[in-house]
Amino acid sequence: DLRIVQAGPLRARVEITRSFGDSRVVQGVALDAESTAVDFDLVVDWRERSRVLKVGFPLAVRAARATAEIQFGHIERPVAVNTSWDQARFETSGQRWLLLREPGYGVALANDSSYGHDVHPARTAPGASTVGVDAGLTLLRAPNAPDPAADLGSHTFAYSLTVGADVRAAHRAGIRLNL
């Protein structure tokens, strides 16, 4: 179900309602005039077992490294999987933002509450010429142990995708969502 909830000269917003399994998700997508960011909000009634809820973005950015905020700064990690250590890193921790950049251009994925993300070279169909990365945030889990009721219930999230970003813009996007 898709509905337009705001269509003014300065802001457009749609809401998408989805159900899967026993869960229900209402996702808002907003774009402000002259903004470089698309803002998302999510309200989830999570009732799943043995599942993970992620949000992902296929990005046409030739990023060799991903930069993520950590407790006292930021850290860079390779995007490509070249070693057994890289292969074991199916998800990494970060705080308010993740930055993927190529010379002269970058994309930041900021969030208000998800501290797990993954970045991989883009998965393309055979013969396709698309080059880039797939970036995602882990939002919810449904483990069977140690707490089988972990993450069950109602949750809200906010995240934002900012184009043309560098480290400073990524940091500002993370702060904007968290204040």
PDB file of C-alpha atoms in Angstrom:
ATOM      1  CA  ASP A   1       0.000   0.000   0.000  1.00  0.00           C
ATOM      2  CA  LEU A   2       1.487   3.345  -1.085  1.00  0.00           C
ATOM      3  CA  ARG A   3      -0.021   6.712  -0.280  1.00  0.00           C
ATOM      4  CA  ILE A   4       1.108  10.278  -0.749  1.00  0.00           C
ATOM      5  CA  VAL A   5       0.826  12.036   2.608  1.00  0.00           C
ATOM      6  CA  GLN A   6       2.473  15.349   1.693  1.00  0.00           C
ATOM      7  CA  ALA A   7       3.004  16.966  -1.704  1.00  0.00           C
ATOM      8  CA  GLY A   8       3.932  20.607  -1.187  1.00  0.00           C
ATOM      9  CA  PRO A   9       6.417  22.868  -2.936  1.00  0.00           C
ATOM     10  CA  LEU A  10       9.003  22.375  -0.164  1.00  0.00           C
ATOM     11  CA  ARG A  11       8.438  18.778   0.942  1.00  0.00           C
ATOM     12  CA  ALA A  12       7.123  15.530  -0.491  1.00  0.00           C
ATOM     13  CA  ARG A  13       6.418  12.463   1.627  1.00  0.00           C
ATOM     14  CA  VAL A  14       4.977   9.028   0.914  1.00  0.00           C
ATOM     15  CA  GLU A  15       4.099   6.156   3.230  1.00  0.00           C
ATOM     16  CA  ILE A  16       4.440   2.516   2.269  1.00  0.00           C
ATOM     17  CA  THR A  17       2.740  -0.192   4.326  1.00  0.00           C
ATOM     18  CA  ARG A  18       3.967  -3.782   4.045  1.00  0.00           C
ATOM     19  CA  SER A  19       3.205  -7.012   5.837  1.00  0.00           C
ATOM     20  CA  PHE A  20       5.353 -10.131   5.904  1.00  0.00           C
ATOM     21  CA  GLY A  21       5.038 -13.136   8.150  1.00  0.00           C
ATOM     22  CA  ASP A  22       3.308 -11.909  11.297  1.00  0.00           C
ATOM     23  CA  SER A  23       4.929  -8.451  11.130  1.00  0.00           C
ATOM     24  CA  ARG A  24       3.827  -5.101   9.764  1.00  0.00           C
ATOM     25  CA  VAL A  25       6.004  -2.201   8.589  1.00  0.00           C
ATOM     26  CA  VAL A  26       5.035   1.399   7.794  1.00  0.00           C
ATOM     27  CA  GLN A  27       7.862   3.204   6.008  1.00  0.00           C
ATOM     28  CA  GLY A  28       7.891   6.951   5.381  1.00  0.00           C
ATOM     29  CA  VAL A  29      10.060   8.452   2.640  1.00  0.00           C
ATOM     30  CA  ALA A  30      10.524  12.240   2.557  1.00  0.00           C
ATOM     31  CA  LEU A  31      12.411  14.633   0.319  1.00  0.00           C
ATOM     32  CA  ASP A  32      12.808  18.345   1.082  1.00  0.00           C
ATOM     33  CA  ALA A  33      13.383  21.011  -1.568  1.00  0.00           C
ATOM     34  CA  GLU A  34      17.072  21.726  -2.223  1.00  0.00           C
ATOM     35  CA  SER A  35      18.130  18.900   0.123  1.00  0.00           C
ATOM     36  CA  THR A  36      20.828  16.377  -0.713  1.00  0.00           C
ATOM     37  CA  ALA A  37      19.213  13.808   1.617  1.00  0.00           C
ATOM     38  CA  VAL A  38      16.296  11.415   1.380  1.00  0.00           C
ATOM     39  CA  ASP A  39      14.891  10.752   4.858  1.00  0.00           C
ATOM     40  CA  PHE A  40      13.261   7.506   5.903  1.00  0.00           C
ATOM     41  CA  ASP A  41      11.313   6.616   9.025  1.00  0.00           C
ATOM     42  CA  LEU A  42      10.070   3.172   9.894  1.00  0.00           C
ATOM     43  CA  VAL A  43       7.513   1.895  12.380  1.00  0.00           C
ATOM     44  CA  VAL A  44       7.689  -1.887  12.780  1.00  0.00           C
ATOM     45  CA  ASP A  45       5.472  -4.277  14.697  1.00  0.00           C
ATOM     46  CA  TRP A  46       8.019  -7.129  14.841  1.00  0.00           C
ATOM     47  CA  ARG A  47       6.624 -10.633  15.441  1.00  0.00           C
ATOM     48  CA  GLU A  48       9.165 -12.841  13.656  1.00  0.00           C
ATOM     49  CA  ARG A  49      11.311 -15.803  14.736  1.00  0.00           C
ATOM     50  CA  SER A  50      14.679 -16.749  13.223  1.00  0.00           C
ATOM     51  CA  ARG A  51      14.775 -13.732  10.898  1.00  0.00           C
ATOM     52  CA  VAL A  52      16.695 -10.498  10.478  1.00  0.00           C
ATOM     53  CA  LEU A  53      15.248  -7.227   9.178  1.00  0.00           C
ATOM     54  CA  LYS A  54      17.640  -5.147   7.106  1.00  0.00           C
ATOM     55  CA  VAL A  55      17.305  -2.168   4.825  1.00  0.00           C
ATOM     56  CA  GLY A  56      19.596  -2.079   1.813  1.00  0.00           C
ATOM     57  CA  PHE A  57      20.696   0.346  -0.863  1.00  0.00           C
ATOM     58  CA  PRO A  58      22.379  -0.562  -4.156  1.00  0.00           C
ATOM     59  CA  LEU A  59      24.666   2.426  -4.775  1.00  0.00           C
ATOM     60  CA  ALA A  60      26.491   3.360  -7.977  1.00  0.00           C
ATOM     61  CA  VAL A  61      29.590   4.463  -6.071  1.00  0.00           C
ATOM     62  CA  ARG A  62      33.019   3.038  -6.891  1.00  0.00           C
ATOM     63  CA  ALA A  63      34.053   2.798  -3.248  1.00  0.00           C
ATOM     64  CA  ALA A  64      37.067   0.671  -2.379  1.00  0.00           C
ATOM     65  CA  ARG A  65      36.667   1.401   1.348  1.00  0.00           C
ATOM     66  CA  ALA A  66      33.776   2.064   3.712  1.00  0.00           C
ATOM     67  CA  THR A  67      34.187   4.652   6.469  1.00  0.00           C
ATOM     68  CA  ALA A  68      32.062   4.303   9.612  1.00  0.00           C
ATOM     69  CA  GLU A  69      31.761   6.331  12.768  1.00  0.00           C
ATOM     70  CA  ILE A  70      33.028   4.582  15.901  1.00  0.00           C
ATOM     71  CA  GLN A  71      33.164   5.701  19.516  1.00  0.00           C
ATOM     72  CA  PHE A  72      35.991   8.268  19.254  1.00  0.00           C
ATOM     73  CA  GLY A  73      36.274   8.954  15.533  1.00  0.00           C
ATOM     74  CA  HIS A  74      35.867   6.851  12.421  1.00  0.00           C
ATOM     75  CA  ILE A  75      37.423   3.765  10.852  1.00  0.00           C
ATOM     76  CA  GLU A  76      37.934   2.642   7.261  1.00  0.00           C
ATOM     77  CA  ARG A  77      37.445  -0.933   6.132  1.00  0.00           C
ATOM     78  CA  PRO A  78      37.859  -2.482   2.673  1.00  0.00           C
ATOM     79  CA  VAL A  79      34.712  -3.193   0.657  1.00  0.00           C
ATOM     80  CA  ALA A  80      36.234  -6.073  -1.345  1.00  0.00           C
ATOM     81  CA  VAL A  81      36.513  -9.539   0.150  1.00  0.00           C
ATOM     82  CA  ASN A  82      40.165 -10.547  -0.270  1.00  0.00           C
ATOM     83  CA  THR A  83      41.058 -12.466   2.894  1.00  0.00           C
ATOM     84  CA  SER A  84      39.411 -14.938   5.252  1.00  0.00           C
ATOM     85  CA  TRP A  85      39.119 -12.064   7.741  1.00  0.00           C
ATOM     86  CA  ASP A  86      37.184 -10.021   5.153  1.00  0.00           C
ATOM     87  CA  GLN A  87      34.996 -13.035   4.412  1.00  0.00           C
ATOM     88  CA  ALA A  88      34.144 -13.471   8.099  1.00  0.00           C
ATOM     89  CA  ARG A  89      33.143  -9.798   8.343  1.00  0.00           C
ATOM     90  CA  PHE A  90      29.573 -10.193   7.068  1.00  0.00           C
ATOM     91  CA  GLU A  91      28.539  -7.292   9.294  1.00  0.00           C
ATOM     92  CA  THR A  92      30.495  -4.594  11.040  1.00  0.00           C
ATOM     93  CA  SER A  93      29.679  -2.190  13.815  1.00  0.00           C
ATOM     94  CA  GLY A  94      29.486   1.543  13.487  1.00  0.00           C
ATOM     95  CA  GLN A  95      27.528   4.284  15.136  1.00  0.00           C
ATOM     96  CA  ARG A  96      25.631   7.144  13.505  1.00  0.00           C
ATOM     97  CA  TRP A  97      26.904   7.039   9.922  1.00  0.00           C
ATOM     98  CA  LEU A  98      28.501   5.055   7.132  1.00  0.00           C
ATOM     99  CA  LEU A  99      30.272   6.766   4.210  1.00  0.00           C
ATOM    100  CA  LEU A 100      31.027   5.302   0.802  1.00  0.00           C
ATOM    101  CA  ARG A 101      33.052   7.488  -1.521  1.00  0.00           C
ATOM    102  CA  GLU A 102      34.990   7.636  -4.719  1.00  0.00           C
ATOM    103  CA  PRO A 103      37.202  10.555  -5.809  1.00  0.00           C
ATOM    104  CA  GLY A 104      35.007  13.661  -5.885  1.00  0.00           C
ATOM    105  CA  TYR A 105      31.758  12.022  -4.734  1.00  0.00           C
ATOM    106  CA  GLY A 106      30.315  10.153  -1.772  1.00  0.00           C
ATOM    107  CA  VAL A 107      27.114   8.805  -0.257  1.00  0.00           C
ATOM    108  CA  ALA A 108      26.413   8.745   3.490  1.00  0.00           C
ATOM    109  CA  LEU A 109      23.937   6.431   5.208  1.00  0.00           C
ATOM    110  CA  ALA A 110      23.064   7.906   8.616  1.00  0.00           C
ATOM    111  CA  ASN A 111      20.833   6.342  11.261  1.00  0.00           C
ATOM    112  CA  ASP A 112      19.433   7.013  14.698  1.00  0.00           C
ATOM    113  CA  SER A 113      19.598   3.579  16.293  1.00  0.00           C
ATOM    114  CA  SER A 114      21.191   0.818  14.219  1.00  0.00           C
ATOM    115  CA  TYR A 115      24.799  -0.036  14.998  1.00  0.00           C
ATOM    116  CA  GLY A 116      25.292  -2.853  12.513  1.00  0.00           C
ATOM    117  CA  HIS A 117      25.839  -2.467   8.787  1.00  0.00           C
ATOM    118  CA  ASP A 118      27.230  -4.367   5.852  1.00  0.00           C
ATOM    119  CA  VAL A 119      28.870  -3.267   2.626  1.00  0.00           C
ATOM    120  CA  HIS A 120      29.656  -5.530  -0.315  1.00  0.00           C
ATOM    121  CA  PRO A 121      30.620  -5.056  -3.951  1.00  0.00           C
ATOM    122  CA  ALA A 122      27.409  -4.744  -5.994  1.00  0.00           C
ATOM    123  CA  ARG A 123      25.789  -7.980  -7.025  1.00  0.00           C
ATOM    124  CA  THR A 124      25.117  -7.643 -10.720  1.00  0.00           C
ATOM    125  CA  ALA A 125      23.461  -9.857 -13.272  1.00  0.00           C
ATOM    126  CA  PRO A 126      25.767 -11.588 -15.763  1.00  0.00           C
ATOM    127  CA  GLY A 127      26.635  -9.152 -18.542  1.00  0.00           C
ATOM    128  CA  ALA A 128      25.442  -6.091 -16.601  1.00  0.00           C
ATOM    129  CA  SER A 129      27.738  -3.081 -16.531  1.00  0.00           C
ATOM    130  CA  THR A 130      26.643  -1.686 -13.146  1.00  0.00           C
ATOM    131  CA  VAL A 131      29.531  -1.045 -10.785  1.00  0.00           C
ATOM    132  CA  GLY A 132      29.104  -0.008  -7.201  1.00  0.00           C
ATOM    133  CA  VAL A 133      28.357  -1.281  -3.729  1.00  0.00           C
ATOM    134  CA  ASP A 134      25.427  -2.661  -1.795  1.00  0.00           C
ATOM    135  CA  ALA A 135      25.110  -1.037   1.645  1.00  0.00           C
ATOM    136  CA  GLY A 136      22.695  -2.058   4.367  1.00  0.00           C
ATOM    137  CA  LEU A 137      21.663  -1.441   7.955  1.00  0.00           C
ATOM    138  CA  THR A 138      20.578  -4.211  10.301  1.00  0.00           C
ATOM    139  CA  LEU A 139      17.423  -3.062  12.066  1.00  0.00           C
ATOM    140  CA  LEU A 140      15.968  -6.041  13.967  1.00  0.00           C
ATOM    141  CA  ARG A 141      16.775  -9.649  14.821  1.00  0.00           C
ATOM    142  CA  ALA A 142      14.694 -12.580  15.959  1.00  0.00           C
ATOM    143  CA  PRO A 143      17.124 -14.955  17.684  1.00  0.00           C
ATOM    144  CA  ASN A 144      16.066 -18.141  19.409  1.00  0.00           C
ATOM    145  CA  ALA A 145      18.745 -17.792  22.111  1.00  0.00           C
ATOM    146  CA  PRO A 146      19.683 -16.494  24.586  1.00  0.00           C
ATOM    147  CA  ASP A 147      16.424 -14.476  24.674  1.00  0.00           C
ATOM    148  CA  PRO A 148      13.691 -15.807  22.374  1.00  0.00           C
ATOM    149  CA  ALA A 149      11.661 -12.613  22.917  1.00  0.00           C
ATOM    150  CA  ALA A 150      14.509 -10.281  21.864  1.00  0.00           C
ATOM    151  CA  ASP A 151      13.349  -7.402  19.628  1.00  0.00           C
ATOM    152  CA  LEU A 152       9.686  -8.515  19.620  1.00  0.00           C
ATOM    153  CA  GLY A 153       7.186  -5.650  19.685  1.00  0.00           C
ATOM    154  CA  SER A 154       6.952  -2.123  18.303  1.00  0.00           C
ATOM    155  CA  HIS A 155      10.035  -0.230  17.086  1.00  0.00           C
ATOM    156  CA  THR A 156      10.739   3.067  15.335  1.00  0.00           C
ATOM    157  CA  PHE A 157      13.781   3.921  13.238  1.00  0.00           C
ATOM    158  CA  ALA A 158      15.044   6.885  11.250  1.00  0.00           C
ATOM    159  CA  TYR A 159      17.734   6.769   8.607  1.00  0.00           C
ATOM    160  CA  SER A 160      18.850   9.032   5.803  1.00  0.00           C
ATOM    161  CA  LEU A 161      20.739   8.740   2.540  1.00  0.00           C
ATOM    162  CA  THR A 162      22.824  11.838   1.690  1.00  0.00           C
ATOM    163  CA  VAL A 163      24.450  12.221  -1.735  1.00  0.00           C
ATOM    164  CA  GLY A 164      27.581  14.234  -2.457  1.00  0.00           C
ATOM    165  CA  ALA A 165      28.881  13.545   1.049  1.00  0.00           C
ATOM    166  CA  ASP A 166      32.330  13.652   2.583  1.00  0.00           C
ATOM    167  CA  VAL A 167      33.293  12.793   6.183  1.00  0.00           C
ATOM    168  CA  ARG A 168      32.051  16.143   7.521  1.00  0.00           C
ATOM    169  CA  ALA A 169      28.702  15.846   5.721  1.00  0.00           C
ATOM    170  CA  ALA A 170      28.306  12.253   6.948  1.00  0.00           C
ATOM    171  CA  HIS A 171      28.998  13.388  10.510  1.00  0.00           C
ATOM    172  CA  ARG A 172      26.455  16.242  10.213  1.00  0.00           C
ATOM    173  CA  ALA A 173      23.848  13.814   8.819  1.00  0.00           C
ATOM    174  CA  GLY A 174      24.376  11.472  11.774  1.00  0.00           C
ATOM    175  CA  ILE A 175      24.083  14.288  14.287  1.00  0.00           C
ATOM    176  CA  ARG A 176      20.948  15.663  12.561  1.00  0.00           C
ATOM    177  CA  LEU A 177      19.134  12.347  12.976  1.00  0.00           C
ATOM    178  CA  ASN A 178      20.258  11.882  16.581  1.00  0.00           C
ATOM    179  CA  LEU A 179      19.365  15.312  18.006  1.00  0.00           C
TER     180      LEU A 179
END
